[in-house]
Structure formats: C-alpha cells, structure tokens
CSV table of C-alpha atoms in Angstrom, one decimal:
chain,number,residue,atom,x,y,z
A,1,UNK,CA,146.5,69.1,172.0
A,2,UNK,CA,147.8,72.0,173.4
A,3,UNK,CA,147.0,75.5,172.6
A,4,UNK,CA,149.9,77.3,169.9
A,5,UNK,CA,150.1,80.4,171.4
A,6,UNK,CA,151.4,83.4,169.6
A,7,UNK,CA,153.3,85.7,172.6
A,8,UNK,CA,153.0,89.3,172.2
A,9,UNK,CA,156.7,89.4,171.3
A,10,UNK,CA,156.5,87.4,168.3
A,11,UNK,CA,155.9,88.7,165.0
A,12,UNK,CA,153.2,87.7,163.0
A,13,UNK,CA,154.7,88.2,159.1
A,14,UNK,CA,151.6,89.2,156.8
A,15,UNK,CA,153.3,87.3,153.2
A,16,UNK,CA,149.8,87.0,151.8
A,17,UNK,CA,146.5,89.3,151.2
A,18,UNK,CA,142.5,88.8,150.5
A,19,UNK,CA,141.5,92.1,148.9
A,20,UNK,CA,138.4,93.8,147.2
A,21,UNK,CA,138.4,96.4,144.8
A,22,UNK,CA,134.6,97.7,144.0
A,23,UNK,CA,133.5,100.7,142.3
A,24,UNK,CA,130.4,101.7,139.5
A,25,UNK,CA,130.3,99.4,135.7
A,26,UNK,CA,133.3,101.3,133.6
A,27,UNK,CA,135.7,102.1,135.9
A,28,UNK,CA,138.4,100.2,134.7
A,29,UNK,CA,137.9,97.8,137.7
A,30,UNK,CA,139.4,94.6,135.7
A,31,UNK,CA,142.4,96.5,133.9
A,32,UNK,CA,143.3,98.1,137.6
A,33,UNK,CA,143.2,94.9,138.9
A,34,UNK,CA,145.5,93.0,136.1
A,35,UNK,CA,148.1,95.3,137.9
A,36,UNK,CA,148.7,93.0,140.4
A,37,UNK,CA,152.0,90.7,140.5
A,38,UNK,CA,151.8,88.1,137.7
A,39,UNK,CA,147.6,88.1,138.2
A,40,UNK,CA,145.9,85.4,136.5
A,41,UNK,CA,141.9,86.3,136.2
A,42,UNK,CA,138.8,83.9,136.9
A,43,UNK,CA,136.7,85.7,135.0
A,44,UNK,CA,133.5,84.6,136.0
A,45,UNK,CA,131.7,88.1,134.7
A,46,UNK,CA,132.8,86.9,130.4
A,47,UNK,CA,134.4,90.4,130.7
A,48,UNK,CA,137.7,90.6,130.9
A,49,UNK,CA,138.5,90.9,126.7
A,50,UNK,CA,137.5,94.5,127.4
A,51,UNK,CA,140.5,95.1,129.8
A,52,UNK,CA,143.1,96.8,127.1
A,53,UNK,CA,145.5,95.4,129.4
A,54,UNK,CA,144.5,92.0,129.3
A,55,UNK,CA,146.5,89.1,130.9
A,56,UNK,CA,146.5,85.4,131.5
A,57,UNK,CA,142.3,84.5,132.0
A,58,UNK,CA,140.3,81.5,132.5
A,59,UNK,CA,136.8,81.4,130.8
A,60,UNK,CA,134.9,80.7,133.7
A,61,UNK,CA,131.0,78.8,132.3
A,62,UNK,CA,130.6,76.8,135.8
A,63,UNK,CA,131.8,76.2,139.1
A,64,UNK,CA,133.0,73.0,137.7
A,65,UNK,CA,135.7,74.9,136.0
A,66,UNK,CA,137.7,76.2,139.3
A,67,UNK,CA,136.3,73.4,141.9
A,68,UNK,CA,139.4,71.4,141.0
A,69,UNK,CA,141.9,74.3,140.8
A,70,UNK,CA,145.6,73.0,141.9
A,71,UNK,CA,148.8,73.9,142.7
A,72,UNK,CA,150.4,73.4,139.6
A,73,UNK,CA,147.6,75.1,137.8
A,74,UNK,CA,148.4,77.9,139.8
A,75,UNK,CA,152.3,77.9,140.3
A,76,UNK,CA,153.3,80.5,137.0
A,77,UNK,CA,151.1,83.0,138.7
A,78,UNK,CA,151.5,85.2,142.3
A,79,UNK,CA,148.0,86.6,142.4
A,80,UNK,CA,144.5,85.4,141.7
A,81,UNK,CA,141.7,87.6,140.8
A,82,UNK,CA,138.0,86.4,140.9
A,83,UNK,CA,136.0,89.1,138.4
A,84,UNK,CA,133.6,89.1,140.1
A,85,UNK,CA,133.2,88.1,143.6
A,86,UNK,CA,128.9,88.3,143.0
A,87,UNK,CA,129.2,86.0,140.2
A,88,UNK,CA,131.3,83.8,141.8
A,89,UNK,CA,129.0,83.8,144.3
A,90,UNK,CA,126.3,82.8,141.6
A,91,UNK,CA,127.8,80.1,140.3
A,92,UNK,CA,128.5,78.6,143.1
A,93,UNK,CA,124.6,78.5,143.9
A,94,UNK,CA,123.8,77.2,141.0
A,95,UNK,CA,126.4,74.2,141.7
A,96,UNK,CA,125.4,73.6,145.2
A,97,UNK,CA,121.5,73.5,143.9
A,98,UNK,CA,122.8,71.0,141.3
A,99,UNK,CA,124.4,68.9,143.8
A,100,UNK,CA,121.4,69.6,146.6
A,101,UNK,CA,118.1,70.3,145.3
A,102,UNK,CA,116.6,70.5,149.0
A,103,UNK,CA,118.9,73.5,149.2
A,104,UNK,CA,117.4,75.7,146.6
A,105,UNK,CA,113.9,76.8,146.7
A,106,UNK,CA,112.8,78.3,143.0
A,107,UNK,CA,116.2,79.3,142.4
A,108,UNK,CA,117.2,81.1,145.5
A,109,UNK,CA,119.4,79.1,148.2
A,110,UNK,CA,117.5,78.0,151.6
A,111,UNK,CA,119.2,78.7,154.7
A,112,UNK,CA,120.9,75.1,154.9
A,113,UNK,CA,122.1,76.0,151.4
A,114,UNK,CA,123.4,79.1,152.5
A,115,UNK,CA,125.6,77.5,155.3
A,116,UNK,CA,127.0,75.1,152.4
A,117,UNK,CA,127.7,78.7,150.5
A,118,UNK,CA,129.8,80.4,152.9
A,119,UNK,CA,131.6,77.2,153.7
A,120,UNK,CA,132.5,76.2,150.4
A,121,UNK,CA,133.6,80.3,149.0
A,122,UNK,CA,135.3,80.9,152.1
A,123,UNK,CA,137.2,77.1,152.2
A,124,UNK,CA,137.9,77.9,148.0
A,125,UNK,CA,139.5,81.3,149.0
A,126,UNK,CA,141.9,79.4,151.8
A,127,UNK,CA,142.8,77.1,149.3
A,128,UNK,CA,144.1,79.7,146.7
A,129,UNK,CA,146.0,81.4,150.0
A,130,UNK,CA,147.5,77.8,150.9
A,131,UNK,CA,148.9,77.8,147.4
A,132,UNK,CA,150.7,81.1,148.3
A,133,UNK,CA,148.7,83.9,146.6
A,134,UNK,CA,147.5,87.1,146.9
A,135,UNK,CA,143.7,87.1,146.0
A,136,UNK,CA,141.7,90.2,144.3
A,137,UNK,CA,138.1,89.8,144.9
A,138,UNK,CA,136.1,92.4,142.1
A,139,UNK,CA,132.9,93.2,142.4
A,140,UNK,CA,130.5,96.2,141.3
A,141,UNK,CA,129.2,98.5,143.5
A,142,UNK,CA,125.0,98.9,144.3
A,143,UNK,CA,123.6,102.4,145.3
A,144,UNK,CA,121.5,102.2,148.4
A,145,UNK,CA,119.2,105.6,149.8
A,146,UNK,CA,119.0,106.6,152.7
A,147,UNK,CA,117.2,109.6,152.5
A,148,UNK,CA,118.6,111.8,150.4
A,149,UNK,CA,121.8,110.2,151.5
A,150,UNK,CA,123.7,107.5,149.0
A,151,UNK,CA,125.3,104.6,150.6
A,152,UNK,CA,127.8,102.4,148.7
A,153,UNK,CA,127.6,98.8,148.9
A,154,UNK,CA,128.7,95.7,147.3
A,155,UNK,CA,126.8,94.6,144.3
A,156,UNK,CA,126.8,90.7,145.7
A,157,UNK,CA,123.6,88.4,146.6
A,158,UNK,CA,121.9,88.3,150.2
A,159,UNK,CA,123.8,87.0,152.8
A,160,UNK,CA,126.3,86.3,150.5
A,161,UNK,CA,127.8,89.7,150.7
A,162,UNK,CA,129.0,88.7,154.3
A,163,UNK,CA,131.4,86.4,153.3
A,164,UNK,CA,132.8,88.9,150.8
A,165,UNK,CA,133.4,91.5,154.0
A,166,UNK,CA,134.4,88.7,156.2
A,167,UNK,CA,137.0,87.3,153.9
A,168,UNK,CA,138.7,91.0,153.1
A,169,UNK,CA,141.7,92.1,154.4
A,170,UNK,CA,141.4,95.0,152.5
A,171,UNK,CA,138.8,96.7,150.9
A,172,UNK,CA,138.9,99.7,148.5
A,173,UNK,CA,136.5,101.4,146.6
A,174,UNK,CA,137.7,103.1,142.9
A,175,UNK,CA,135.8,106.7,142.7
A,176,UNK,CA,136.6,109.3,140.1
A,177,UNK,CA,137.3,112.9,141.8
A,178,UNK,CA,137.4,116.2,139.1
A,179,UNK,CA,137.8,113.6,136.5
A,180,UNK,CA,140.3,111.3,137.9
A,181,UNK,CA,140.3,107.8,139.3
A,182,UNK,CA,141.1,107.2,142.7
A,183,UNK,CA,141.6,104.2,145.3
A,184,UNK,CA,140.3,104.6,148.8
A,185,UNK,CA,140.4,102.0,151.1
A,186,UNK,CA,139.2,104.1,154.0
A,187,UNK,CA,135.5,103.6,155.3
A,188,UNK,CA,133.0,106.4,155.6
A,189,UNK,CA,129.4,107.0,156.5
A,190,UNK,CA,128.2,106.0,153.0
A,191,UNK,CA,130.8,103.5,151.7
A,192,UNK,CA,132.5,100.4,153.3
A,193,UNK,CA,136.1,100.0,153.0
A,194,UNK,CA,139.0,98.1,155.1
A,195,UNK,CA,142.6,99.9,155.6
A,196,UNK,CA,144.5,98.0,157.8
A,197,UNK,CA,148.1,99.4,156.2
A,198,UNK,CA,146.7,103.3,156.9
A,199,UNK,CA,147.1,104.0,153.0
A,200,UNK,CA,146.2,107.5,152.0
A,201,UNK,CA,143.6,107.9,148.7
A,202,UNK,CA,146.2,106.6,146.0
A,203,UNK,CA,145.7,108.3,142.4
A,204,UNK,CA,145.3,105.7,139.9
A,205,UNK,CA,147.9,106.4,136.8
A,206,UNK,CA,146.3,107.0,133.2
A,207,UNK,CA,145.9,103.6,131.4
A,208,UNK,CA,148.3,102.7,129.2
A,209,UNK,CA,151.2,104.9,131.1
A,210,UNK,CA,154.1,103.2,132.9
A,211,UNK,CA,152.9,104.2,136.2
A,212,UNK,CA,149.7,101.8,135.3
A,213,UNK,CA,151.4,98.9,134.9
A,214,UNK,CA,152.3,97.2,138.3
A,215,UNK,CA,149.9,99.8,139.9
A,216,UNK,CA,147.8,96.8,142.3
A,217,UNK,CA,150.8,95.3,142.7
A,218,UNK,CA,152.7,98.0,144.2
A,219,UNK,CA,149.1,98.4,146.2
A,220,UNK,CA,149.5,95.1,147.9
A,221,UNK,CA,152.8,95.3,148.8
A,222,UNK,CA,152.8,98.4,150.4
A,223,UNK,CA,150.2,97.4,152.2
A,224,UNK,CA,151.9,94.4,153.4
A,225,UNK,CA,154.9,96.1,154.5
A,226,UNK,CA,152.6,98.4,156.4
A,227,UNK,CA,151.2,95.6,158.5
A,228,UNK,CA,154.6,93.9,158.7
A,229,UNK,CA,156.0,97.2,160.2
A,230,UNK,CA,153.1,97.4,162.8
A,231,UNK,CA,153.9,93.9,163.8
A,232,UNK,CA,157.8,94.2,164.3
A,233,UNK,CA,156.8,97.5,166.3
A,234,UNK,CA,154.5,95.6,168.1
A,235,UNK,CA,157.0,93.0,168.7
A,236,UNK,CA,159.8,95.4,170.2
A,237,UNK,CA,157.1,96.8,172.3
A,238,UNK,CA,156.4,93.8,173.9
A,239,UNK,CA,159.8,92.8,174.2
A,240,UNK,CA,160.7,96.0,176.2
A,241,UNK,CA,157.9,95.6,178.4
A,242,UNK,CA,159.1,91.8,179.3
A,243,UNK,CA,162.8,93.5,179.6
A,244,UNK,CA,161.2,95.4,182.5
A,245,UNK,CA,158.8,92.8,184.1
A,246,UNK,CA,161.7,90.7,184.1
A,247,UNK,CA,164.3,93.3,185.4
A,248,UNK,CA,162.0,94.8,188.3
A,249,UNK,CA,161.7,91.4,189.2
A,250,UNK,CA,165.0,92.2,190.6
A,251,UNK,CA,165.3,95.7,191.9
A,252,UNK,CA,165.3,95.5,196.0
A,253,UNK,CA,166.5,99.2,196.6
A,254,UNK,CA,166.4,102.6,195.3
A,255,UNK,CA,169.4,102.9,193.9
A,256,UNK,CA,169.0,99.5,191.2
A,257,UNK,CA,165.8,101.6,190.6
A,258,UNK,CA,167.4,104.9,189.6
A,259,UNK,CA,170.3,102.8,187.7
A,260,UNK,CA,167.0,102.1,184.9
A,261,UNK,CA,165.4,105.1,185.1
A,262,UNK,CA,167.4,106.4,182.0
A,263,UNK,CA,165.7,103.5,180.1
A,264,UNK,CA,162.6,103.7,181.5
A,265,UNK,CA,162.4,108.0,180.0
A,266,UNK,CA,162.6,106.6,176.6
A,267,UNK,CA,160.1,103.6,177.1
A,268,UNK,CA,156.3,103.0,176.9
A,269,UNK,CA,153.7,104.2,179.3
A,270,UNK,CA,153.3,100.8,180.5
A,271,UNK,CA,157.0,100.6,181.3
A,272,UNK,CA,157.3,103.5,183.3
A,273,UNK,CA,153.9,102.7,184.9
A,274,UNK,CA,155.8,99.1,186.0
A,275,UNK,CA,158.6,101.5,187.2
A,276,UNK,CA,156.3,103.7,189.5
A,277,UNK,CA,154.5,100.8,190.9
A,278,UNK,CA,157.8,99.3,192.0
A,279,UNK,CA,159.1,102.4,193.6
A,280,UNK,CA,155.4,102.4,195.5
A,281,UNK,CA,156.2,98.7,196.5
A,282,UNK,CA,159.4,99.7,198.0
A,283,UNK,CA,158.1,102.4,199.8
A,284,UNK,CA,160.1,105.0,197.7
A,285,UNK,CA,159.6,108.7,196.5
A,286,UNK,CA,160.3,110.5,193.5
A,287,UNK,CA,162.5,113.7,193.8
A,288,UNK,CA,161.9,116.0,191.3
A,289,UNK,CA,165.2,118.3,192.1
A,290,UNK,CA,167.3,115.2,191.6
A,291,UNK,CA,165.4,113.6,188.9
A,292,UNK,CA,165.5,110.0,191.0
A,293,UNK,CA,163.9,107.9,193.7
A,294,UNK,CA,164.5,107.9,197.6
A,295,UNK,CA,163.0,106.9,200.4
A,296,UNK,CA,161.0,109.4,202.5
A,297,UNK,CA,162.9,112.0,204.2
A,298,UNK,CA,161.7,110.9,207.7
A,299,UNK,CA,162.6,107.0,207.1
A,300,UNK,CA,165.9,108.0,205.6
C-alpha cells in the first residue's frame, strides 16, 4: 500500500486535543477542569463530589468500569476528563495483573507488563479521540530536589509517567502567584509543560464567577485555533514557494525574471533565495540603481 503523504501545502486541521492539567492537592484542579465543553469526569481518584461545580461523573471502582466505554455512552458529552491520569494508571495495573499474573511481581508490573500498560492507556486514550473528544488528563503534581532546587513533576507511577508526556498535546501546570491561580503551559527548568498554541500564563477566574464557567473550554479552543492558524500559514507558505518553483521553472531571460521580482520582495527567504539562484543560472546580475537583473555589462 502506498504511502498517504501529507504535502507541505495541505493543512492539517487540529479538531481534537489530549491535555494535562497538574498542579499541588487543593488547587481546584477538578472544578477547573469541569470547565471544559460539556466534560463528563472518570473519576477514578472518588473525588470529584468536592468540585462545587460538579458535572456529569462516573464512579470509577475498576478498570472494568471504562474498558467497555462506547460511543453512545459517550455521544451527550464533547470532552472527557480522566481524574486522575496516576490512578488510572493504577487501575489499569491492577486489571492487567488480574488478567496476567506473570506480569505482576508482588504488586508492581514486570517489564512485559509494562509493554501491555502503555499499549492498553495509550490505545484507551485513541479510542476516546476516535469518538470525537477532547480529553483532560488530571493529575497531582510530586516535588523532586535537586539541590536546593525544586523540580515539578507528575505525580504518576514509574515508567508510567511516559505515556502521560507522550500522549499530551498540551500540558499545563495550575500555580498560585500573590494569591491567585494561574495556568501555565510553558516549560521551565523546574516544571514540564507543553505549549504548542504559544498561550501566555492565563489567570484562572474566582470560582463561582461567570468568567469560571467555560474557563477550560475557552482554553482548548484557543489553543486549537492557535495550531490551526500555524497550519494554514504553513500552508500558504508552502503554496508560494511551489508558485515559484513552478514559475522559475519557466523564466529563460532577464526580463521574465524582473516581471516577478515585485512578488518575490514580499515573499519568503526561500523564495527569493529560488529567485537569486536562477538569476546565477542565467548568468545575470543584480543592479542596485535600477532595482532589477541584467546581464553583465561586458556580455550585454
């Protein structure tokens, strides 16, 4: 089967997102997350009846519980929220240890079992993205010293936590700055984060105020219409630089040259680096006083 190549010059639409929110225990976490568009919660942590703004849950005991999620079970809601992504991750080694016992050793997963863990969390996250939904991974955050340094990290098992990074497409931290919340999603030295749309710290509204509501939401989909925006810039980019290729393709003397040289003073490096290296081809200077190509004086 032939390879489905995506050309530079077509876009690649971004309609659906993995992220992760972390932070510290009481940081309103949950009730940011049930911001998000229409969220239903998988509340694996038996926490979210302390969210004050408390939406559609499922009581999550077992894997068993969300290993035969559907499409219909799913259709009243646009976004998924796994609270949290470590207990997820905990439940699902308890199940595959059920299943397996050669892949549990005294509780803990052996490497074979830890193959069958990333497989099966990352294949559970595509299916909830196959259904069509945003997904919101929560999970706490551990302290880690370096020194007198403090690095942030996820609070998720072993080699677990991998999968959590691998499986973001965005990853913010909530930190609370002279008594306020905020969402970062940009890394530093001490904390990991993912911000492929270039968001700025975002202040997180009070609780309970309008702002609050539809907070996440409004998160995610600025975010998405940052990385759509990239890719139809991208897009045109590419399409101008094939307008060129193509057109020089054609050019045979100095003046079809200088007739897209207005074109080319408004275009991309690599578009006027295409332009120069066809003037050099035909053997062809640039005159600064007339702002245009010639040949040299002496073969004129």
């Amino acid at each position: 089967m032939p390879l489905k190549i995506v050309r530079a010059a077509d876009p690649i639409t971004v309609d659906r997102l993995n992220m992760v929110i972390y932070g510290p225990p009481g940081i309103s976490k949950t009730s940011v997350a049930f911001t998000a568009e229409d969220p239903l919660l998988l509340d694996f942590d038996n926490g979210s009846h302390r969210a004050p703004n408390r939406k559609d849950v499922v009581r999550v005991s077992s894997w068993a519980d969300v290993a035969g999620i559907t499409a219909d079970d799913l259709a009243p809601f646009k976004t998924v929220i796994v609270d949290t992504a470590g207990r997820a991750l905990d439940a699902l080694t308890v199940d595959i240890i059920r299943a397996n016992p050669k892949h549990g050793r005294g509780g803990a997963l052996t490497l074979q079992g830890y193959g069958e863990l990333k497989s099966r969390f990352g294949a559970f996250l595509k299916l909830l993205n196959s259904f069509g939904k945003d997904v919101v991974l929560i999970a706490h955050m551990d302290e880690q010293r370096s020194g007198d340094d403090v690095i942030e990290r996820l609070d998720v098992q072993g080699g677990s936590k991998g999968e959590v990074y691998k499986t973001a497409d965005a990853m913010g931290r909530i930190v609370i700055t002279n008594g306020k919340r905020r969402l970062l999603f940009s890394p530093t030295d001490a904390a990991f984060g993912k911000n492929p749309g270039g968001l700025e710290p975002l202040d997180i509204p009070p609780l309970g105020s309008p702002a609050f509501d539809g907070f996440l939401a409004g998160v995610i989909q600025m975010t998405k219409d940052r990385l759509n925006e990239q890719t139809e810039a991208q897009r045109e980019a590419a399409a101008e630089q094939e307008w060129f290729r193509t057109t020089l393709a054609g050019v045979n003397s100095a003046q079809e040259l200088n007739g897209i040289l207005g074109r080319a003073r408004n275009a991309s490096q690599a578009c006027k680096i295409m332009v120069r290296d066809k003037a050099n081809a035909l053997g062809l200077e640039f005159h600064k006083e007339s702002g245009t190509y010639a040949l040299p004086k002496m073969a004129a």
